CSV table of C-alpha atoms and ligand atoms in Angstrom, one decimal:
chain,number,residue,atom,x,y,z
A,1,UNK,CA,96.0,113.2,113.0
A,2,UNK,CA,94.9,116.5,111.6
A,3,UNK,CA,91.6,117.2,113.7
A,4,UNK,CA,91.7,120.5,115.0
A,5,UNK,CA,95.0,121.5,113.8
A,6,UNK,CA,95.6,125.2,113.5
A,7,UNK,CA,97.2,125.3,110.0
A,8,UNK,CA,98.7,127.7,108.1
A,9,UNK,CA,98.7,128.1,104.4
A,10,UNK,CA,101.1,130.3,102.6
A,11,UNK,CA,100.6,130.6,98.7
A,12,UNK,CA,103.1,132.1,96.5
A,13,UNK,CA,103.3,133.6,92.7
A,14,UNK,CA,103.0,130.2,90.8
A,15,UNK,CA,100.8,128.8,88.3
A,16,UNK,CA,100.7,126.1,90.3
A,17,UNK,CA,98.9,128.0,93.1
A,18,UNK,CA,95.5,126.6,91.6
A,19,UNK,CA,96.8,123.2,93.1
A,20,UNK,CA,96.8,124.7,97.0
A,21,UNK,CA,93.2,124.8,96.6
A,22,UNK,CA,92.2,121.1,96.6
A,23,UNK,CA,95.2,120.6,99.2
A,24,UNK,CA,93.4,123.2,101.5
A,25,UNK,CA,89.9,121.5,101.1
A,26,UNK,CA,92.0,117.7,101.4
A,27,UNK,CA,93.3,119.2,104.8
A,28,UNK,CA,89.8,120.9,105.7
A,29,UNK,CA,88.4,117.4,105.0
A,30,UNK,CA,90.7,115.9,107.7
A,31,UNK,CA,90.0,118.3,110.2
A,32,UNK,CA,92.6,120.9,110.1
A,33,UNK,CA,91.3,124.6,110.7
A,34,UNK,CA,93.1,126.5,107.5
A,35,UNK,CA,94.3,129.8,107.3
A,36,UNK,CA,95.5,130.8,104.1
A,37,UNK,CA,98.0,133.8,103.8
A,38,UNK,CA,99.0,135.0,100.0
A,39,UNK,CA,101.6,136.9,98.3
A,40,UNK,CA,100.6,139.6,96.3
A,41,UNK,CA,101.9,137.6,93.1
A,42,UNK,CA,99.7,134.9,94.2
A,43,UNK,CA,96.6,137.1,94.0
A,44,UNK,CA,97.3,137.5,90.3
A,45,UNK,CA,96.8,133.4,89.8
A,46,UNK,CA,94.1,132.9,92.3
A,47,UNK,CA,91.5,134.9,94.1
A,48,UNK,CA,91.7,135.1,98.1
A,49,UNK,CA,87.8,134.5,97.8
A,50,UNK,CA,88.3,131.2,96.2
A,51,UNK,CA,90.7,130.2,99.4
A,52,UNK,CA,87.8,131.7,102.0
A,53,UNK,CA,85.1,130.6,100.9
A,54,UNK,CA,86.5,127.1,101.0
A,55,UNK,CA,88.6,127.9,104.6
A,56,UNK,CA,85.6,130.0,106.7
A,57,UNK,CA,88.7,132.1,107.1
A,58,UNK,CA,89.3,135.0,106.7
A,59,UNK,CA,92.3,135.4,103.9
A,60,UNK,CA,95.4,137.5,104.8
A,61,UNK,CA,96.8,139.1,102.0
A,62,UNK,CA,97.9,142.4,103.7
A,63,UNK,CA,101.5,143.3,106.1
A,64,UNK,CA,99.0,145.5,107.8
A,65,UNK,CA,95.7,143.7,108.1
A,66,UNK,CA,94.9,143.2,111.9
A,67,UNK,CA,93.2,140.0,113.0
A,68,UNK,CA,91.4,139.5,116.7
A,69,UNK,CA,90.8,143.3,117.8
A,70,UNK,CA,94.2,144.9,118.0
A,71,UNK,CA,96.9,142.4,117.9
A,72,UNK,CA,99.0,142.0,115.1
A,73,UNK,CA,97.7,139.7,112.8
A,74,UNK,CA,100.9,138.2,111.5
A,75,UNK,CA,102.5,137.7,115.1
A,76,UNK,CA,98.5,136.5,116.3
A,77,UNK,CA,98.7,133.9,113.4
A,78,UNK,CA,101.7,132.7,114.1
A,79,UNK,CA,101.3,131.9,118.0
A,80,UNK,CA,98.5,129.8,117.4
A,81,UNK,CA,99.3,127.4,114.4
A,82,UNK,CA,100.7,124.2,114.5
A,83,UNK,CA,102.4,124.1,111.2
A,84,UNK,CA,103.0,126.1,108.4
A,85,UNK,CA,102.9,124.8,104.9
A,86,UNK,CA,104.0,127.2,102.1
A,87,UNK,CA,102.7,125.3,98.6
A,88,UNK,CA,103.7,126.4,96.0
A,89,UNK,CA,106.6,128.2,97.3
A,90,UNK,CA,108.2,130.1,94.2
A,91,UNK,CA,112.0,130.2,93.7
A,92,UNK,CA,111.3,134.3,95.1
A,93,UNK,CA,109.9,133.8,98.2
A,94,UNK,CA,112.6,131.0,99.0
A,95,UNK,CA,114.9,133.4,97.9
A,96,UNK,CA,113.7,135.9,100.3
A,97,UNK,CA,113.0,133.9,103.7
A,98,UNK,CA,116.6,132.1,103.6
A,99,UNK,CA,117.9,135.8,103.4
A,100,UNK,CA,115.9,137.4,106.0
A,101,UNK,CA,113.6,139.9,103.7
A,102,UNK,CA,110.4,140.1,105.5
A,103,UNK,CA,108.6,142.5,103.7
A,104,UNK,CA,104.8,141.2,103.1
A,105,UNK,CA,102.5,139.2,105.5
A,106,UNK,CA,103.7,135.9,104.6
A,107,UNK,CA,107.4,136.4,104.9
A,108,UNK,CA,106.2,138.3,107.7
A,109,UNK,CA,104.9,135.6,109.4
A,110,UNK,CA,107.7,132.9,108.5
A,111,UNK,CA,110.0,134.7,110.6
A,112,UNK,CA,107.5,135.6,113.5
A,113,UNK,CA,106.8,131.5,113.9
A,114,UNK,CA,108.3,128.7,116.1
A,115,UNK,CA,106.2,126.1,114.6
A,116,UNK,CA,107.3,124.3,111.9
A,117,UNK,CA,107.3,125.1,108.2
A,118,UNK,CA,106.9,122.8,105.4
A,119,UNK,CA,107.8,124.3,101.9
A,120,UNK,CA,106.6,123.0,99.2
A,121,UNK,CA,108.7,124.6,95.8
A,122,UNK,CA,107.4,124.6,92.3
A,123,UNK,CA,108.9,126.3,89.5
A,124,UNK,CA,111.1,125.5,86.3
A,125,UNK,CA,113.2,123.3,86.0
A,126,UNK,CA,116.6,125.4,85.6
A,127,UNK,CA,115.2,127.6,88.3
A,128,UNK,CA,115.6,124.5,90.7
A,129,UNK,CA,118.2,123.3,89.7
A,130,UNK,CA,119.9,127.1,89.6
A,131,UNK,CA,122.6,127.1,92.4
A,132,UNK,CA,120.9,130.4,94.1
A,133,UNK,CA,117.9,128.7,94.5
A,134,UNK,CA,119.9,125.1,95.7
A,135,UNK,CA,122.1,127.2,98.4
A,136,UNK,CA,119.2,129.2,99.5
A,137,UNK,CA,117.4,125.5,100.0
A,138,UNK,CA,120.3,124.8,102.1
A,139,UNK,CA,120.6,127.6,103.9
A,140,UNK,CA,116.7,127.1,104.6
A,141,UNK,CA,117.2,123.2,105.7
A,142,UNK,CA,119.9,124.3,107.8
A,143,UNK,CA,117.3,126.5,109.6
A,144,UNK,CA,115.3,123.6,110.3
A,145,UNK,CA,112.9,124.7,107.5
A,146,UNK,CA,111.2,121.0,106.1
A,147,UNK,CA,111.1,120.7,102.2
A,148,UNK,CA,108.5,118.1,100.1
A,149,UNK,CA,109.0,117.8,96.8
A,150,UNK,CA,109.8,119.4,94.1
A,151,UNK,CA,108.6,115.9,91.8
A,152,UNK,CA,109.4,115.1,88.2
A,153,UNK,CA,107.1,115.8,85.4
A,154,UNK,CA,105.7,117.9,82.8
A,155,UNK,CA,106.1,121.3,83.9
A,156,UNK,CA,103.7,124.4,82.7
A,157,UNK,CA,106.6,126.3,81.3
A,158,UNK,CA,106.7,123.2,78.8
A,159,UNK,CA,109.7,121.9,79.7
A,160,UNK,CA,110.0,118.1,81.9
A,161,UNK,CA,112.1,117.7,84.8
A,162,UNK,CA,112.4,118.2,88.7
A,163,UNK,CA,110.4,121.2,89.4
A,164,UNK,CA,106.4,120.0,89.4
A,165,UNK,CA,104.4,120.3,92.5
A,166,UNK,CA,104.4,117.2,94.9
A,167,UNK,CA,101.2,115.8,95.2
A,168,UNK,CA,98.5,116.9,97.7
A,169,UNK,CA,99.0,113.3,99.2
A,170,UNK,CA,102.3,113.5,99.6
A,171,UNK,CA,102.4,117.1,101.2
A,172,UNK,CA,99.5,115.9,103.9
A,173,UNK,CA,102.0,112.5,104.8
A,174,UNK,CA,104.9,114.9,105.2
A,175,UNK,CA,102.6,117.4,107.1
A,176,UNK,CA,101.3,114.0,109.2
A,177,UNK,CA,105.1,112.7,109.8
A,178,UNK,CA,105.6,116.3,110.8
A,179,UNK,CA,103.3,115.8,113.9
A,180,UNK,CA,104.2,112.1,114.6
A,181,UNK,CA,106.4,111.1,117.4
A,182,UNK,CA,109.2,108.9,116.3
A,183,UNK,CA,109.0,106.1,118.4
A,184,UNK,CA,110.1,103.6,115.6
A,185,UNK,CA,113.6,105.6,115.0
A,186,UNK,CA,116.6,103.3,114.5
A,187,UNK,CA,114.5,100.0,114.1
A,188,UNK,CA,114.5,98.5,110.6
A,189,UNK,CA,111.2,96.9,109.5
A,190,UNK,CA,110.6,94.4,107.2
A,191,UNK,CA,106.9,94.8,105.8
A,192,UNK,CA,105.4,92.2,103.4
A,193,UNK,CA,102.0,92.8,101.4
A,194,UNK,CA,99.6,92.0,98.5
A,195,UNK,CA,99.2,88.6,97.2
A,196,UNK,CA,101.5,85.8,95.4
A,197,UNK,CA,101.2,85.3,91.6
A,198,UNK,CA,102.0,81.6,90.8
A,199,UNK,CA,101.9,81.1,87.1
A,200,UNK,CA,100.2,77.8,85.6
A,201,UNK,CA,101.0,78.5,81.6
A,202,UNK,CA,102.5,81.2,80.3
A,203,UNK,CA,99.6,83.1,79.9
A,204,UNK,CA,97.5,81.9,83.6
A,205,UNK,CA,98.2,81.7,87.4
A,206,UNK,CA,96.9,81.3,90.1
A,207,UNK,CA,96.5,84.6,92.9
A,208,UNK,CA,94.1,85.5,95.6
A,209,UNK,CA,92.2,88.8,96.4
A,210,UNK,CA,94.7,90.8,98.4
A,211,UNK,CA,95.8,94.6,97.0
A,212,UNK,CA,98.3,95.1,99.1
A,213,UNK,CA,96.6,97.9,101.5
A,214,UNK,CA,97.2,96.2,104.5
A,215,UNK,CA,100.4,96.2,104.4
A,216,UNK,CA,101.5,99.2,102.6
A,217,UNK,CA,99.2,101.0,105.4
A,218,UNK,CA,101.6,98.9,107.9
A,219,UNK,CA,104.7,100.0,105.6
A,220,UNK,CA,103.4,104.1,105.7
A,221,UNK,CA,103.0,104.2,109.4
A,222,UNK,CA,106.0,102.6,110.5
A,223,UNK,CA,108.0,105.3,108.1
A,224,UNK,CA,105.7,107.9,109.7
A,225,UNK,CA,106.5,106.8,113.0
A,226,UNK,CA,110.8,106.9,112.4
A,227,UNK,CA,111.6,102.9,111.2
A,228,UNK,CA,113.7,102.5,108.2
A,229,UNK,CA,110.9,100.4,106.0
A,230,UNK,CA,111.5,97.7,103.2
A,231,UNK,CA,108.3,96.8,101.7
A,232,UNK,CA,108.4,93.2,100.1
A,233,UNK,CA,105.4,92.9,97.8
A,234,UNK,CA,103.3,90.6,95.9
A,235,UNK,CA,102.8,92.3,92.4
A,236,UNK,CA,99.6,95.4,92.8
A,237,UNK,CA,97.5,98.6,91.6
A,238,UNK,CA,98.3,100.9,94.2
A,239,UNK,CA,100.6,103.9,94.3
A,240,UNK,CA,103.7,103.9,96.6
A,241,UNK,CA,103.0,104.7,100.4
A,242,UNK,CA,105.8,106.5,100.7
A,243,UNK,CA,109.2,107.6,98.1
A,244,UNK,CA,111.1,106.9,101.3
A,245,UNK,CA,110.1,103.2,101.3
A,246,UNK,CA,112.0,100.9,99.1
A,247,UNK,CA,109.8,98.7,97.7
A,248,UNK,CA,110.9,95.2,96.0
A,249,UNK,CA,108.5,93.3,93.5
A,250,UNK,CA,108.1,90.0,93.8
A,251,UNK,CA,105.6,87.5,91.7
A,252,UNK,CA,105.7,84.0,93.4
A,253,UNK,CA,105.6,82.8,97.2
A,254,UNK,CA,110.0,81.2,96.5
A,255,UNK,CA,110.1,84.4,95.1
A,256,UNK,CA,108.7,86.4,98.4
A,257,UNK,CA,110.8,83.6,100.6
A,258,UNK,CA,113.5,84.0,98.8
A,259,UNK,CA,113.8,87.9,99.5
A,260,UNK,CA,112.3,87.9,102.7
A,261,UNK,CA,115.2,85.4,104.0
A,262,UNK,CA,117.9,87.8,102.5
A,263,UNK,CA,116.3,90.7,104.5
A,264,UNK,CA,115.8,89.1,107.5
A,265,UNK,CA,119.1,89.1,109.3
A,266,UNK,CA,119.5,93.1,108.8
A,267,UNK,CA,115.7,93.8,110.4
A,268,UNK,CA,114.7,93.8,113.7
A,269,UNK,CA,110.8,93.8,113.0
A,270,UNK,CA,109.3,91.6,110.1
A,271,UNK,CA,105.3,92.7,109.8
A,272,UNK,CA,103.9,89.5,107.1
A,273,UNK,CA,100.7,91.0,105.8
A,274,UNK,CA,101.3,89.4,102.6
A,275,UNK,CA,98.6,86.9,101.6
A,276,UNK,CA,100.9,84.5,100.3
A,277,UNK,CA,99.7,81.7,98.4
A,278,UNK,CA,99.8,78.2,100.3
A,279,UNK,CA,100.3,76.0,97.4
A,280,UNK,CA,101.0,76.0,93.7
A,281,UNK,CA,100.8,74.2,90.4
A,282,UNK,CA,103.1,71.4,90.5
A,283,UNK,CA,104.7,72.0,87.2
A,284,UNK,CA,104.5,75.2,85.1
A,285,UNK,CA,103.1,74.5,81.2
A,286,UNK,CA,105.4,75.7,78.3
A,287,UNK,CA,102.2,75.9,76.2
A,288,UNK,CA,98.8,77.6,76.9
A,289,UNK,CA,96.6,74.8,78.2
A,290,UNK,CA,94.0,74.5,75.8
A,291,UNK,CA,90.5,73.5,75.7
A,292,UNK,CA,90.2,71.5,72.7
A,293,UNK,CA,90.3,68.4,73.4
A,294,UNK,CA,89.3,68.0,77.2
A,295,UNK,CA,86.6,68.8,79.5
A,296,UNK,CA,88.2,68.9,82.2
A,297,UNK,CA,91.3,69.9,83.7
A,298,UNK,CA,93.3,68.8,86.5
A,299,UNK,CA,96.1,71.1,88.1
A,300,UNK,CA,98.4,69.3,90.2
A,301,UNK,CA,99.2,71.5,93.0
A,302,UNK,CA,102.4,71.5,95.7
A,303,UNK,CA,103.1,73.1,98.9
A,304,UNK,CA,105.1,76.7,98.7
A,305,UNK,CA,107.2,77.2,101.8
A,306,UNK,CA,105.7,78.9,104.8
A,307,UNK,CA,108.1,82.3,105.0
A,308,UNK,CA,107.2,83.0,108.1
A,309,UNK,CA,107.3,79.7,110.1
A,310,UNK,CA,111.0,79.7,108.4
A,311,UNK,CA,111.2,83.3,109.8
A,312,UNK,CA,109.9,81.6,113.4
A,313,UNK,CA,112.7,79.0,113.6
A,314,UNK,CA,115.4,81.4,112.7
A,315,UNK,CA,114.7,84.1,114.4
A,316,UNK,CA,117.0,85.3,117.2
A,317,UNK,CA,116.0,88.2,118.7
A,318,UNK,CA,113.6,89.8,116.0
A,319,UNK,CA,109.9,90.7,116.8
A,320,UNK,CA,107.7,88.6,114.4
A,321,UNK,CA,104.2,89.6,113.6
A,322,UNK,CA,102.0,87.4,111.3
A,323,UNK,CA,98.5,88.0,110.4
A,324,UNK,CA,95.4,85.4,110.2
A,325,UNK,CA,93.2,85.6,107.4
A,326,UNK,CA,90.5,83.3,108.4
A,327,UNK,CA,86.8,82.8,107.0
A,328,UNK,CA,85.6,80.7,110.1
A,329,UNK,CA,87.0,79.9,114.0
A,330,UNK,CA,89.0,82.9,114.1
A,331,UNK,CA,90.6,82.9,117.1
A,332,UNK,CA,91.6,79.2,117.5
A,333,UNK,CA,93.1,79.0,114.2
A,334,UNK,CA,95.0,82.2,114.9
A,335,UNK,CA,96.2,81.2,118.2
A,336,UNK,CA,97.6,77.7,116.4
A,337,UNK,CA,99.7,80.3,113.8
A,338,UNK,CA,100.9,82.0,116.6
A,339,UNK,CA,102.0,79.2,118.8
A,340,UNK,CA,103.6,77.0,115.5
A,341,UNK,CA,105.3,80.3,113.7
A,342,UNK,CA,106.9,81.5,116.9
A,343,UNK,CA,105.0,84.7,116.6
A,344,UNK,CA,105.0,87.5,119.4
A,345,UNK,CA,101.7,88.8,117.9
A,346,UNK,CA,99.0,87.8,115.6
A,347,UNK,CA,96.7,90.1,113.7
A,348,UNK,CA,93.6,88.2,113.2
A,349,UNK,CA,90.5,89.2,110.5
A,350,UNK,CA,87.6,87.5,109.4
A,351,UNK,CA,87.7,88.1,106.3
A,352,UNK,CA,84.0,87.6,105.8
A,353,UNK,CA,82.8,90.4,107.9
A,354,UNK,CA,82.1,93.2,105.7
A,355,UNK,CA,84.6,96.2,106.1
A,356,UNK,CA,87.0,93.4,106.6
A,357,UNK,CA,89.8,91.8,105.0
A,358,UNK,CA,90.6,91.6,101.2
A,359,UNK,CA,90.0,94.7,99.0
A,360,UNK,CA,88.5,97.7,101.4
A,361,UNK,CA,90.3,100.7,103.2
A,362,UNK,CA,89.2,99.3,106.6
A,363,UNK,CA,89.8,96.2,108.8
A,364,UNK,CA,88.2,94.5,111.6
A,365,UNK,CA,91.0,93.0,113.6
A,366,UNK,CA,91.9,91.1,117.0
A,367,UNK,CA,95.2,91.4,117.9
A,368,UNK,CA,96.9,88.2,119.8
A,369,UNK,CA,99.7,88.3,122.0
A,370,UNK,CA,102.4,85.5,122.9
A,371,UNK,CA,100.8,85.8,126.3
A,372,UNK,CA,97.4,85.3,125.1
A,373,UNK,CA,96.6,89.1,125.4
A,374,UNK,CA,94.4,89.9,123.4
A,375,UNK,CA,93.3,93.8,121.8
A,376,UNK,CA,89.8,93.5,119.7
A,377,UNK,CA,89.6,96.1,117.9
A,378,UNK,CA,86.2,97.9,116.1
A,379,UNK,CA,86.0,99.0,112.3
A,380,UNK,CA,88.7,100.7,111.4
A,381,UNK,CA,90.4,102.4,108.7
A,382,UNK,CA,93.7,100.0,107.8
A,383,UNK,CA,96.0,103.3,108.1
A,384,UNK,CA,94.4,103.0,112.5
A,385,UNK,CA,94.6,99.4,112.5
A,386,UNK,CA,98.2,99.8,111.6
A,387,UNK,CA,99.0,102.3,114.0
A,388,UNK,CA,97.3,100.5,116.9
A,389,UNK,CA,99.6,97.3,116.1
A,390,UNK,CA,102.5,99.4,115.6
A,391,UNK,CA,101.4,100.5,119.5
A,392,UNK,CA,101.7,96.7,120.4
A,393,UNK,CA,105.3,96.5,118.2
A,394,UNK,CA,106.5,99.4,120.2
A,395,UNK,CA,105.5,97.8,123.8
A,396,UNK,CA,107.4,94.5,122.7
A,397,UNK,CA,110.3,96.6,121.5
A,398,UNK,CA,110.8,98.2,125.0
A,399,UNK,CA,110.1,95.4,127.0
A,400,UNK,CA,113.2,93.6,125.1
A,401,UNK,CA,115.1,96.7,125.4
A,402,UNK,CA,114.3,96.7,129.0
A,403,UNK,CA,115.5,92.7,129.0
A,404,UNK,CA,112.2,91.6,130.5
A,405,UNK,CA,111.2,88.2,130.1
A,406,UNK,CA,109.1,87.0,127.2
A,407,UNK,CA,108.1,83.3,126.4
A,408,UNK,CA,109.7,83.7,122.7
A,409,UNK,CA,113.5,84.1,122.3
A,410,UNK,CA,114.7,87.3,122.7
B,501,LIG,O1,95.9,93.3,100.9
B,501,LIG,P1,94.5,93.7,101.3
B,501,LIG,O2,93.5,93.7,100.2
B,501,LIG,O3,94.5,95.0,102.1
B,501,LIG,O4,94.0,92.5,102.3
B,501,LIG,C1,94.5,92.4,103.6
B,501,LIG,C2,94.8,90.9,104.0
B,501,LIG,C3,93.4,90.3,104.1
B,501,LIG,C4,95.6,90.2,102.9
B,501,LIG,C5,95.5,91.0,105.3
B,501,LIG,O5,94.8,91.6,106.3
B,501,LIG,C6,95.9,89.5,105.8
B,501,LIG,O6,95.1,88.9,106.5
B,501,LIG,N1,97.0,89.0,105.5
B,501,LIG,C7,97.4,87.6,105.7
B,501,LIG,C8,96.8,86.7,104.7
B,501,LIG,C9,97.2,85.3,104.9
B,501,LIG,O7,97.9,84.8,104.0
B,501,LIG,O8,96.9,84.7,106.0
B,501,LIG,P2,97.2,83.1,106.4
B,501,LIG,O9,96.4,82.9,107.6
B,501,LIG,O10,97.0,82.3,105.2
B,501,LIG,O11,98.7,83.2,106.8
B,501,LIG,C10,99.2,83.4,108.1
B,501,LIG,C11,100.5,84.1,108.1
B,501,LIG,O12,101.5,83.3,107.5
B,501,LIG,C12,100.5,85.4,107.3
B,501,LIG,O13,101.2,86.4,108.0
B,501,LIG,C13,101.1,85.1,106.0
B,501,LIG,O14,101.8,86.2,105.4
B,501,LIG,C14,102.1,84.0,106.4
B,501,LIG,N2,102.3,83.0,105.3
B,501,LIG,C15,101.3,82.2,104.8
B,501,LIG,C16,101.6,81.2,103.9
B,501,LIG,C17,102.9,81.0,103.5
B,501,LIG,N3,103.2,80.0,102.6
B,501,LIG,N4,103.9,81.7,104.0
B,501,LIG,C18,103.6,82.7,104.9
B,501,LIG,O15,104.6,83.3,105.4
C-alpha cells in the first residue's frame, strides 16, 4: 500500500516529536519515500540529522531552502507527494494553518498542497480540549484536513486525558485508509474471529488454537475499504484492528450463535473466520474435577450449533462467506461446507502447511466459489489474503446489484 509513496512528514514543537521518528522508519519500512519538513520549535526537541539520516532525505527546515536546482522547494515538495502527515501537530501550528498564517516552510507547504493532509495533534489535555484549539479543528475538518487521534493516556505535562499521541499503527492505517478506494461504502459486514471457549469446571475448558488474526485482518480491511464492520469474537491477545470497529466478546459457540443471529438481519455480508468449536462438554461441573480418586476421566461431549449453516438456511439475500480449516482433503471437504452451508464462497487452508492457518501473520488459502471457481492463492500475509477475498466479496456484491443470476438466493 505504501511502496513508493512520496510522503511528507511535517514535525512540530512537541515533546512528543521523538515519537515521529520510529513512525518515519515504520513508514520507510513499508516503502514510503519520506520527506521530513520541521518547525523551528521542533528543532529544539529533535535534531533534523536524526530525521535524515533515517529518511536519505534531505531535511527542510528553512522558508527559503531551495530543493531540485531552482524551484521552490516548498511548492517542488508539495507537487510530488502523495500525502502529508503532520505528527505531532502542536495546538500552534493548528492554530496557524486553520487561519491562513504561512509563515515557515511547513505551513508553507500546507497551503501550497492538493494532496491530502493527515494531522496528527498532541499536546495537553486543556489545550485540546480549549475551544480555540476545538474550532480551529473544525474549521480544519471543514477544509477537508483528516485528523487521527489525539488518544487518552498519561500525558508528559503529568496530567491524563485526551491529548497523547495516537500510535504509530494507528496513524499508518489512517494514512493506508487514506489511499484506499471505498468500494465496501454503505455495506454492513458482519466479521467473526478467534476461537470458542467452552468451559468444563469452573476453572477448565475446552478451546482451540485460533488468535483471532484472520479475521480481525478480514475486520481491518473491510473498514479500510468503506463497510461499516461488527467484529464478533471468540475471547483473544490482540489489540483492536481498528477504534472504528465495534467489537463484541463472546466466550462459547451459543454464545457466538446467539449474537451472530441478532446481527444477521441488519448485515448484508457475514465473513465466519471464527474457529468455532464443534462440540462441547455435555454438562458443565460446579466443582473442580479432581484427580484424587480416578485415573481417568471421561468428558461427555455434545454438538454446539453450526452458526453458519443456520446463517445458510436464513439467509435471504446476504453474501455468506465461511472458511475451511482442514488438516487433510482440502478441497473436497471445503466444497461439501460450501454446498451444505449455502455459501457463495469458501476460504480454504490447510492448516498443516507451515505459514498457514492457526497462530502466524500469513495464510495459504484457496478460495471457492458457488460456481466452482476457484482463486489459489500463494503465501501471503492475512492482511493480502483478506484483501484478495474482499476482491471476490466486492465481485458478488455487484453482480447482485447488477441482478445477475447466481445459483444461491439472492
Ligand atoms: O485465528 P487465526 O490464528 O488467525 O487462525 C485462522 C483460522 C485458521 C482460524 C482461519 O483461517 C480459519 O480457517 N477459520 C475457520 C476455522 C473453522 O472452524 O473451520 P471449520 O472448517 O471447522 O468450519 C467451517 C466454517 O463453519 C467456518 O467458517 C466456521 O466459522 C463455521 N462454523 C463451524 C462450526 C460451527 N459450529 N459453527 C460454524 O459456524
Amino acid at each position: 500500500m505504501l511502496k513508493n509513496r512520496e510522503i511528507i512528514l511535517g514535525v512540530s514543537g512537541g515533546i512528543a516529536a521523538y515519537k515521529s521518528v520510529e513512525l518515519l522508519r515504520e513508514l520507510t519500512k513499508r516503502g514510503a519515500n519520506v520527506h521530513v519538513v520541521m518547525t523551528k520549535n521542533a528543532q529544539q526537541f529533535i535534531t533534523p540529522l536524526t530525521f535524515q539520516t533515517l529518511s536519505g532525505n534531505p531535511v527542510l527546515c528553512d522558508m527559503f531552502q531551495l530543493l531540485m536546482g531552482s524551484k521552490i522547494g516548498h511548492v517542488t515538495l508539495a507537487d510530488i507527494a502523495d500525502l502529508m502527515v503532520i505528527a505531532p501537530a502542536t495546538a500552534n501550528i493548528l492554530g496557524k494553518i486553520a487561519n491562513g498564517i504561512a509563515d515557515d516552510f511547513l505551513t508553507t507547504m500546507v497551503m501550497a498542497t492538493t494532496v491530502p493532509v493527515l494531522f496528527a495533534p498532541s499536546m495537553n489535555v486543556n489545550m485540546w480540549e480549549s475551544s480555540f484549539v476545538q474550532n480551529n479543528v473544525e474549521k480544519l475538518k471543514a477544509h477537508g484536513y483528516q485528523f487521527i487521534g489525539p488518544i487518552e493516556g498519561d500525558l508528559a505535562c503529568g496530567s491524563v486525558g485526551k491529548g497523547k499521541l495516537a500510535d504509530n499503527e494507528e496513524i499508518i492505517e489512517k494514512i493506508e485508509d487514506i489511499f484506499t478506494q471505498k468500494d465496501f461504502q454503505g455495506q454492513r459486514v458482519l466479521v467473526t474471529a478467534g476461537p470458542t471457549l467452552e468451559p468444563i469446571d469452573p476453572v477448565r475448558s475446552i478451546t482451540n488454537r485460533s488468535t483471532g488474526r484472520m479475521g480481525f485482518a478480514m475486520a481491518r480491511m473491510a473498514r479500510r475499504r468503506g463497510a461499516e464492520v461488527t467484529l464478533l469474537t471468540g475471547p483473544h491477545y490482540l489489540s483492536l484492528p481498528r477504534r472504528d470497529i465495534p467489537q463484541i466478546v463472546v466466550n462459547s459457540a451459543r454464545e457466538m450463535h446467539d449474537a451472530a443471529m441478532h446481527y444477521f438481519e441488519d448485515c448484508h455480508i457475514v465473513i465466519m473466520a471464527a474457529a468455532v468449536a464443534d462440540f462441547r462438554p455435555k454438562a458443565i461441573l460446579e466443582q473442580k474435577i479432581t484427580k484424587r480418586k480416578n485415573e481417568t476421566h471421561i468428558l461427555e461431549m455434545e454438538k454446539n450449533p453450526d452458526i453458519l449453516k443456520e446463517l445458510g438456511e436464513k439467509k435471504k439475500n446476504q453474501i455468506l462467506v465461511g472458511f475451511a480449516a482442514e488438516t487433510s482433503e482440502l478441497m473436497e471437504k471445503a466444497e461439501v461446507k460450501l454446498k451444505e452451508k449455502n455459501l457463495d464462497l469458501i476460504v480454504a487452508n490447510d492448516v498443516t502447511e507451515p505459514g498457514a492457518g492457526f497462530g502466524v501473520d500469513t495464510n495459504i488459502v484457496k478460495i471457492l466459489d458457488a460456481l466452482g471457481k476457484v482463486k489459489k492463492l500463494p503465501l501471503l500475509s492475512k492482511d493480502e489474503v483478506a484483501d484478495i477475498i474482499l476482491d471476490q466479496v466486492v465481485k458478488l456484491v455487484k453482480m447482485k446489484e447488477k441482478g445477475r443470476p447466481w445459483p444461491r438466493n439472492w
